[in-house]
Amino acid sequence: METIKKKVDRAPYTAAAATVQAKCDAFELLARNGQFELAESSAFDITGLLGSAMVELYDKQFSRNQGAEAIRDGIKNAAKNALCPYCGEGYATELDHYLPKTKFAGTTVHRANLVPACGDCNFEKRTYKPGPDKPAVLHPYFDTAFGIPWLTASVISGPLGTPVVDFGVCLQNPYPELEARLNQHMTIFKLWKRFGTWAAQALDNFDMLLRTPYGQSMTLERAREQLHVTALQQSGGRVNSWEGATHSAMLDSEWYLSSYLKLK
Ligand SMILES: [Zn+2]
């Protein structure tokens, strides 16, 4: 708000500052209790300020203003390894409003509602709003599910008899609410399809490796070692990376290694 130069333009925002702070506090309470589904748009309205005025504040004063660049960069740079926390693959070049700015005026410029994201995840999520029948996607600042294993993968024989990687969600300790959120996370960000496309590339890469002079002498045992190392290297310490899940699935599939690739 300091970046708005004219006092007359700043006045309505200054007057609403305490209300905005109260809305941000309400957001954090929901976040800490894992209750984003209970967030009602109307409860985040600001008396005396239209939602469009908050969007304008974000678009003109926060998103493009040079004075706010350090804040924007600070949020983006907090992404681990500069990667998008939603998919773990793309570079975090944009800021996503976890609760969409078109529906939640009070958290439009709230730091905890701004998540570094890649362009694809930001685009796919659009204005998704959690609700009673719409589980919330994972929030990188508040959800601990990023650190526990839940992404599964298996290599199956596809319709053409060629290998396909099938992804799933499975928690070691069943927890239906979290499982619903994880499935929704995969659906909203189109990760079933995106992970599948990237995994198909990983299968192609391994196929090509086996055609090289190095690969032609590959034994079944060495192939498993190679895939194990690739799984470790490419997951980069991320528990639910598609790379780790895919390469582990490849090394676990007897059909893929022995029948399809005919490794001995
Ligand atoms: Zn992403």
mmCIF file of C-alpha atoms and ligand atoms in Angstrom:
data_model
loop_
_atom_site.group_PDB
_atom_site.id
_atom_site.type_symbol
_atom_site.label_atom_id
_atom_site.label_comp_id
_atom_site.label_asym_id
_atom_site.label_seq_id
_atom_site.Cartn_x
_atom_site.Cartn_y
_atom_site.Cartn_z
ATOM 1 C CA MET A 1 0.000 0.000 0.000
ATOM 2 C CA GLU A 2 2.995 2.308 0.578
ATOM 3 C CA THR A 3 3.606 2.129 -3.151
ATOM 4 C CA ILE A 4 0.441 4.124 -3.899
ATOM 5 C CA LYS A 5 1.787 7.652 -4.215
ATOM 6 C CA LYS A 6 -1.330 9.806 -4.176
ATOM 7 C CA LYS A 7 -2.920 10.212 -0.749
ATOM 8 C CA VAL A 8 -6.408 10.469 -2.222
ATOM 9 C CA ASP A 9 -6.003 7.070 -3.975
ATOM 10 C CA ARG A 10 -4.566 5.487 -0.873
ATOM 11 C CA ALA A 11 -7.310 6.635 1.494
ATOM 12 C CA PRO A 12 -9.900 3.833 0.971
ATOM 13 C CA TYR A 13 -7.215 1.177 1.358
ATOM 14 C CA THR A 14 -5.807 2.789 4.499
ATOM 15 C CA ALA A 15 -9.309 2.939 5.962
ATOM 16 C CA ALA A 16 -9.795 -0.776 5.255
ATOM 17 C CA ALA A 17 -6.406 -1.876 6.637
ATOM 18 C CA ALA A 18 -7.729 -3.250 9.934
ATOM 19 C CA THR A 19 -10.519 -5.167 8.162
ATOM 20 C CA VAL A 20 -8.053 -6.633 5.669
ATOM 21 C CA GLN A 21 -5.814 -7.736 8.546
ATOM 22 C CA ALA A 22 -8.796 -9.461 10.190
ATOM 23 C CA LYS A 23 -9.527 -11.340 6.941
ATOM 24 C CA CYS A 24 -5.884 -12.428 6.704
ATOM 25 C CA ASP A 25 -6.046 -13.700 10.295
ATOM 26 C CA ALA A 26 -9.226 -15.623 9.416
ATOM 27 C CA PHE A 27 -7.398 -17.169 6.426
ATOM 28 C CA GLU A 28 -4.518 -18.320 8.609
ATOM 29 C CA LEU A 29 -6.878 -19.854 11.165
ATOM 30 C CA LEU A 30 -8.575 -21.905 8.423
ATOM 31 C CA ALA A 31 -5.168 -22.847 7.027
ATOM 32 C CA ARG A 32 -3.762 -24.022 10.357
ATOM 33 C CA ASN A 33 -6.879 -26.118 11.008
ATOM 34 C CA GLY A 34 -6.854 -27.591 7.481
ATOM 35 C CA GLN A 35 -10.333 -26.134 6.855
ATOM 36 C CA PHE A 36 -10.018 -24.308 3.535
ATOM 37 C CA GLU A 37 -13.276 -25.975 2.455
ATOM 38 C CA LEU A 38 -15.067 -23.747 4.973
ATOM 39 C CA ALA A 39 -13.807 -20.514 3.392
ATOM 40 C CA GLU A 40 -16.833 -18.505 2.237
ATOM 41 C CA SER A 41 -16.212 -15.767 -0.317
ATOM 42 C CA SER A 42 -18.683 -13.417 1.387
ATOM 43 C CA ALA A 43 -16.822 -13.685 4.707
ATOM 44 C CA PHE A 44 -13.788 -12.190 2.957
ATOM 45 C CA ASP A 45 -15.598 -9.127 1.574
ATOM 46 C CA ILE A 46 -14.305 -5.766 2.769
ATOM 47 C CA THR A 47 -16.860 -3.184 3.776
ATOM 48 C CA GLY A 48 -16.360 -0.009 1.746
ATOM 49 C CA LEU A 49 -14.029 -1.608 -0.809
ATOM 50 C CA LEU A 50 -15.126 -3.537 -3.876
ATOM 51 C CA GLY A 51 -13.349 -6.808 -4.638
ATOM 52 C CA SER A 52 -12.352 -5.263 -7.970
ATOM 53 C CA ALA A 53 -10.538 -2.469 -6.075
ATOM 54 C CA MET A 54 -8.426 -5.097 -4.309
ATOM 55 C CA VAL A 55 -7.706 -6.847 -7.621
ATOM 56 C CA GLU A 56 -6.672 -3.464 -9.030
ATOM 57 C CA LEU A 57 -4.410 -2.912 -6.023
ATOM 58 C CA TYR A 58 -2.786 -6.292 -6.686
ATOM 59 C CA ASP A 59 -2.516 -5.896 -10.457
ATOM 60 C CA LYS A 60 -1.274 -2.311 -10.534
ATOM 61 C CA GLN A 61 0.520 -1.825 -7.235
ATOM 62 C CA PHE A 62 1.757 -5.283 -6.329
ATOM 63 C CA SER A 63 2.104 -7.358 -9.479
ATOM 64 C CA ARG A 64 3.763 -4.731 -11.712
ATOM 65 C CA ASN A 65 5.053 -2.006 -9.423
ATOM 66 C CA GLN A 66 8.840 -1.937 -9.072
ATOM 67 C CA GLY A 67 8.533 -1.009 -5.422
ATOM 68 C CA ALA A 68 6.913 -4.387 -4.715
ATOM 69 C CA GLU A 69 9.435 -6.384 -6.746
ATOM 70 C CA ALA A 70 11.465 -7.427 -3.690
ATOM 71 C CA ILE A 71 8.330 -8.808 -2.009
ATOM 72 C CA ARG A 72 7.295 -10.692 -5.156
ATOM 73 C CA ASP A 73 10.774 -12.122 -5.619
ATOM 74 C CA GLY A 74 10.978 -13.032 -1.941
ATOM 75 C CA ILE A 75 7.867 -15.210 -2.285
ATOM 76 C CA LYS A 76 9.033 -16.808 -5.545
ATOM 77 C CA ASN A 77 12.550 -17.429 -4.217
ATOM 78 C CA ALA A 78 11.136 -19.303 -1.230
ATOM 79 C CA ALA A 79 10.239 -22.159 -3.610
ATOM 80 C CA LYS A 80 12.646 -25.018 -2.902
ATOM 81 C CA ASN A 81 15.133 -25.478 -5.760
ATOM 82 C CA ALA A 82 13.097 -22.803 -7.618
ATOM 83 C CA LEU A 83 10.567 -25.529 -8.454
ATOM 84 C CA CYS A 84 6.800 -25.167 -8.380
ATOM 85 C CA PRO A 85 5.562 -26.812 -5.160
ATOM 86 C CA TYR A 86 2.253 -27.847 -6.732
ATOM 87 C CA CYS A 87 3.776 -30.136 -9.415
ATOM 88 C CA GLY A 88 7.436 -30.344 -8.338
ATOM 89 C CA GLU A 89 8.541 -30.047 -11.946
ATOM 90 C CA GLY A 90 8.072 -26.584 -13.481
ATOM 91 C CA TYR A 91 9.984 -23.468 -12.475
ATOM 92 C CA ALA A 92 8.162 -21.227 -10.032
ATOM 93 C CA THR A 93 7.948 -18.098 -12.164
ATOM 94 C CA GLU A 94 4.486 -16.866 -11.154
ATOM 95 C CA LEU A 95 2.413 -16.229 -8.054
ATOM 96 C CA ASP A 96 -0.828 -18.140 -7.561
ATOM 97 C CA HIS A 97 -3.632 -16.862 -5.340
ATOM 98 C CA TYR A 98 -4.444 -19.972 -3.293
ATOM 99 C CA LEU A 99 -7.914 -18.547 -2.635
ATOM 100 C CA PRO A 100 -8.706 -16.809 -5.949
ATOM 101 C CA LYS A 101 -8.486 -13.031 -5.973
ATOM 102 C CA THR A 102 -11.708 -12.718 -7.935
ATOM 103 C CA LYS A 103 -13.674 -14.293 -5.074
ATOM 104 C CA PHE A 104 -11.713 -13.495 -1.907
ATOM 105 C CA ALA A 105 -11.129 -9.750 -1.663
ATOM 106 C CA GLY A 106 -9.662 -9.851 1.845
ATOM 107 C CA THR A 107 -6.722 -12.102 0.964
ATOM 108 C CA THR A 108 -5.850 -10.630 -2.442
ATOM 109 C CA VAL A 109 -2.551 -9.180 -1.209
ATOM 110 C CA HIS A 110 -2.030 -11.506 1.765
ATOM 111 C CA ARG A 111 1.393 -13.109 1.610
ATOM 112 C CA ALA A 112 0.202 -16.509 2.916
ATOM 113 C CA ASN A 113 -2.342 -16.616 0.086
ATOM 114 C CA LEU A 114 0.355 -16.068 -2.556
ATOM 115 C CA VAL A 115 2.070 -19.291 -3.614
ATOM 116 C CA PRO A 116 4.999 -19.529 -6.051
ATOM 117 C CA ALA A 117 3.866 -21.639 -8.990
ATOM 118 C CA CYS A 118 4.814 -22.600 -12.524
ATOM 119 C CA GLY A 119 2.792 -21.127 -15.383
ATOM 120 C CA ASP A 120 1.074 -24.470 -16.123
ATOM 121 C CA CYS A 121 -0.113 -25.033 -12.538
ATOM 122 C CA ASN A 122 -1.253 -21.426 -12.202
ATOM 123 C CA PHE A 123 -3.174 -21.791 -15.476
ATOM 124 C CA GLU A 124 -4.747 -25.181 -14.674
ATOM 125 C CA LYS A 125 -5.914 -24.126 -11.207
ATOM 126 C CA ARG A 126 -7.607 -20.997 -12.562
ATOM 127 C CA THR A 127 -10.069 -19.729 -9.910
ATOM 128 C CA TYR A 128 -10.556 -23.051 -8.116
ATOM 129 C CA LYS A 129 -12.298 -22.486 -4.822
ATOM 130 C CA PRO A 130 -12.505 -25.260 -2.233
ATOM 131 C CA GLY A 131 -15.952 -25.986 -0.789
ATOM 132 C CA PRO A 132 -18.027 -28.690 0.901
ATOM 133 C CA ASP A 133 -17.825 -31.052 -2.111
ATOM 134 C CA LYS A 134 -14.593 -29.635 -3.485
ATOM 135 C CA PRO A 135 -11.530 -30.741 -1.484
ATOM 136 C CA ALA A 136 -8.777 -28.134 -1.163
ATOM 137 C CA VAL A 137 -5.557 -28.664 -3.106
ATOM 138 C CA LEU A 138 -2.399 -28.844 -0.999
ATOM 139 C CA HIS A 139 -1.111 -25.546 0.324
ATOM 140 C CA PRO A 140 2.721 -25.592 0.378
ATOM 141 C CA TYR A 141 2.999 -23.353 3.470
ATOM 142 C CA PHE A 142 0.550 -25.235 5.653
ATOM 143 C CA ASP A 143 0.181 -28.833 4.499
ATOM 144 C CA THR A 144 2.641 -31.411 5.802
ATOM 145 C CA ALA A 145 1.573 -33.975 3.164
ATOM 146 C CA PHE A 146 4.491 -32.857 0.955
ATOM 147 C CA GLY A 147 6.777 -34.739 3.347
ATOM 148 C CA ILE A 148 4.944 -38.054 3.588
ATOM 149 C CA PRO A 149 4.816 -40.590 0.747
ATOM 150 C CA TRP A 150 1.499 -40.782 -1.105
ATOM 151 C CA LEU A 151 2.268 -40.801 -4.848
ATOM 152 C CA THR A 152 2.337 -44.321 -6.283
ATOM 153 C CA ALA A 153 3.164 -45.502 -9.776
ATOM 154 C CA SER A 154 3.131 -48.813 -11.583
ATOM 155 C CA VAL A 155 4.202 -49.826 -15.061
ATOM 156 C CA ILE A 156 1.412 -51.624 -16.861
ATOM 157 C CA SER A 157 0.955 -52.989 -20.361
ATOM 158 C CA GLY A 158 -1.001 -50.338 -22.278
ATOM 159 C CA PRO A 159 -3.660 -50.902 -24.967
ATOM 160 C CA LEU A 160 -0.956 -51.322 -27.632
ATOM 161 C CA GLY A 161 1.087 -53.748 -25.519
ATOM 162 C CA THR A 162 3.614 -51.011 -24.800
ATOM 163 C CA PRO A 163 4.414 -49.858 -21.246
ATOM 164 C CA VAL A 164 2.366 -47.104 -19.627
ATOM 165 C CA VAL A 165 2.938 -45.597 -16.177
ATOM 166 C CA ASP A 166 -0.183 -45.531 -14.049
ATOM 167 C CA PHE A 167 -0.159 -43.071 -11.129
ATOM 168 C CA GLY A 168 -2.188 -43.315 -7.950
ATOM 169 C CA VAL A 169 -2.597 -41.900 -4.468
ATOM 170 C CA CYS A 170 -2.107 -44.140 -1.436
ATOM 171 C CA LEU A 171 -1.383 -43.223 2.169
ATOM 172 C CA GLN A 172 0.304 -45.674 4.534
ATOM 173 C CA ASN A 173 -2.160 -44.720 7.264
ATOM 174 C CA PRO A 174 -5.625 -44.344 5.714
ATOM 175 C CA TYR A 175 -6.977 -40.816 6.157
ATOM 176 C CA PRO A 176 -9.961 -40.322 3.808
ATOM 177 C CA GLU A 177 -10.095 -36.494 4.005
ATOM 178 C CA LEU A 178 -6.440 -36.146 3.065
ATOM 179 C CA GLU A 179 -6.759 -38.809 0.381
ATOM 180 C CA ALA A 180 -9.643 -36.847 -1.171
ATOM 181 C CA ARG A 181 -7.522 -33.689 -1.131
ATOM 182 C CA LEU A 182 -4.543 -35.470 -2.727
ATOM 183 C CA ASN A 183 -6.733 -36.886 -5.492
ATOM 184 C CA GLN A 184 -8.213 -33.439 -6.064
ATOM 185 C CA HIS A 185 -4.721 -31.911 -6.122
ATOM 186 C CA MET A 186 -3.764 -34.357 -8.894
ATOM 187 C CA THR A 187 -7.009 -33.615 -10.784
ATOM 188 C CA ILE A 188 -7.059 -29.803 -10.506
ATOM 189 C CA PHE A 189 -3.450 -29.426 -11.655
ATOM 190 C CA LYS A 190 -4.023 -32.131 -14.334
ATOM 191 C CA LEU A 191 -1.123 -34.054 -12.821
ATOM 192 C CA TRP A 192 -2.530 -37.461 -13.796
ATOM 193 C CA LYS A 193 -2.070 -36.440 -17.433
ATOM 194 C CA ARG A 194 1.044 -34.297 -17.017
ATOM 195 C CA PHE A 195 2.894 -36.920 -14.929
ATOM 196 C CA GLY A 196 1.789 -39.560 -17.470
ATOM 197 C CA THR A 197 3.257 -37.561 -20.347
ATOM 198 C CA TRP A 198 6.567 -36.996 -18.546
ATOM 199 C CA ALA A 199 6.707 -40.666 -17.495
ATOM 200 C CA ALA A 200 6.198 -41.730 -21.128
ATOM 201 C CA GLN A 201 9.287 -39.659 -21.935
ATOM 202 C CA ALA A 202 11.220 -41.435 -19.149
ATOM 203 C CA LEU A 203 10.235 -44.817 -20.662
ATOM 204 C CA ASP A 204 11.420 -43.624 -24.087
ATOM 205 C CA ASN A 205 14.703 -42.407 -22.606
ATOM 206 C CA PHE A 206 15.406 -45.778 -21.014
ATOM 207 C CA ASP A 207 14.510 -47.536 -24.251
ATOM 208 C CA MET A 208 17.000 -45.336 -26.088
ATOM 209 C CA LEU A 209 19.683 -45.989 -23.481
ATOM 210 C CA LEU A 210 19.304 -49.734 -24.073
ATOM 211 C CA ARG A 211 19.991 -49.201 -27.789
ATOM 212 C CA THR A 212 23.358 -47.534 -27.138
ATOM 213 C CA PRO A 213 26.557 -49.626 -27.007
ATOM 214 C CA TYR A 214 26.517 -49.157 -23.214
ATOM 215 C CA GLY A 215 22.908 -50.296 -22.992
ATOM 216 C CA GLN A 216 23.205 -53.301 -25.273
ATOM 217 C CA SER A 217 25.296 -55.165 -22.687
ATOM 218 C CA MET A 218 22.875 -54.257 -19.862
ATOM 219 C CA THR A 219 21.853 -57.139 -17.627
ATOM 220 C CA LEU A 220 18.617 -57.280 -15.664
ATOM 221 C CA GLU A 221 20.524 -56.663 -12.439
ATOM 222 C CA ARG A 222 22.408 -53.659 -13.836
ATOM 223 C CA ALA A 223 19.206 -52.211 -15.277
ATOM 224 C CA ARG A 224 17.634 -52.318 -11.831
ATOM 225 C CA GLU A 225 20.694 -50.596 -10.316
ATOM 226 C CA GLN A 226 20.630 -47.955 -13.026
ATOM 227 C CA LEU A 227 16.914 -47.245 -12.470
ATOM 228 C CA HIS A 228 17.433 -47.096 -8.708
ATOM 229 C CA VAL A 229 20.158 -44.460 -9.097
ATOM 230 C CA THR A 230 18.041 -42.477 -11.575
ATOM 231 C CA ALA A 231 15.079 -42.552 -9.162
ATOM 232 C CA LEU A 232 17.252 -41.154 -6.366
ATOM 233 C CA GLN A 233 19.013 -38.554 -8.501
ATOM 234 C CA GLN A 234 15.978 -37.212 -10.310
ATOM 235 C CA SER A 235 13.680 -37.031 -7.304
ATOM 236 C CA GLY A 236 16.147 -34.582 -5.743
ATOM 237 C CA GLY A 237 14.982 -35.429 -2.228
ATOM 238 C CA ARG A 238 11.294 -34.800 -2.999
ATOM 239 C CA VAL A 239 9.176 -37.563 -1.464
ATOM 240 C CA ASN A 240 6.384 -37.548 -4.064
ATOM 241 C CA SER A 241 8.260 -36.730 -7.259
ATOM 242 C CA TRP A 242 6.957 -38.242 -10.483
ATOM 243 C CA GLU A 243 10.571 -39.065 -11.433
ATOM 244 C CA GLY A 244 11.194 -41.098 -8.280
ATOM 245 C CA ALA A 245 7.838 -42.882 -8.527
ATOM 246 C CA THR A 246 8.276 -43.609 -12.246
ATOM 247 C CA HIS A 247 11.797 -45.033 -12.079
ATOM 248 C CA SER A 248 10.948 -47.080 -8.976
ATOM 249 C CA ALA A 249 7.917 -48.463 -10.826
ATOM 250 C CA MET A 250 10.117 -49.361 -13.800
ATOM 251 C CA LEU A 251 12.576 -51.285 -11.647
ATOM 252 C CA ASP A 252 9.761 -53.040 -9.756
ATOM 253 C CA SER A 253 7.949 -54.277 -12.878
ATOM 254 C CA GLU A 254 8.929 -57.814 -13.775
ATOM 255 C CA TRP A 255 6.761 -57.616 -16.907
ATOM 256 C CA TYR A 256 8.469 -54.410 -18.122
ATOM 257 C CA LEU A 257 12.058 -55.514 -17.495
ATOM 258 C CA SER A 258 11.877 -59.230 -18.338
ATOM 259 C CA SER A 259 9.011 -59.647 -20.807
ATOM 260 C CA TYR A 260 8.896 -56.283 -22.577
ATOM 261 C CA LEU A 261 12.579 -55.260 -22.561
ATOM 262 C CA LYS A 262 13.737 -58.909 -22.461
ATOM 263 C CA LEU A 263 16.536 -58.183 -20.004
ATOM 264 C CA LYS A 264 18.227 -61.209 -18.475
HETATM 265 ZN ZN ZN B 1 3.656 -26.522 -11.303
#
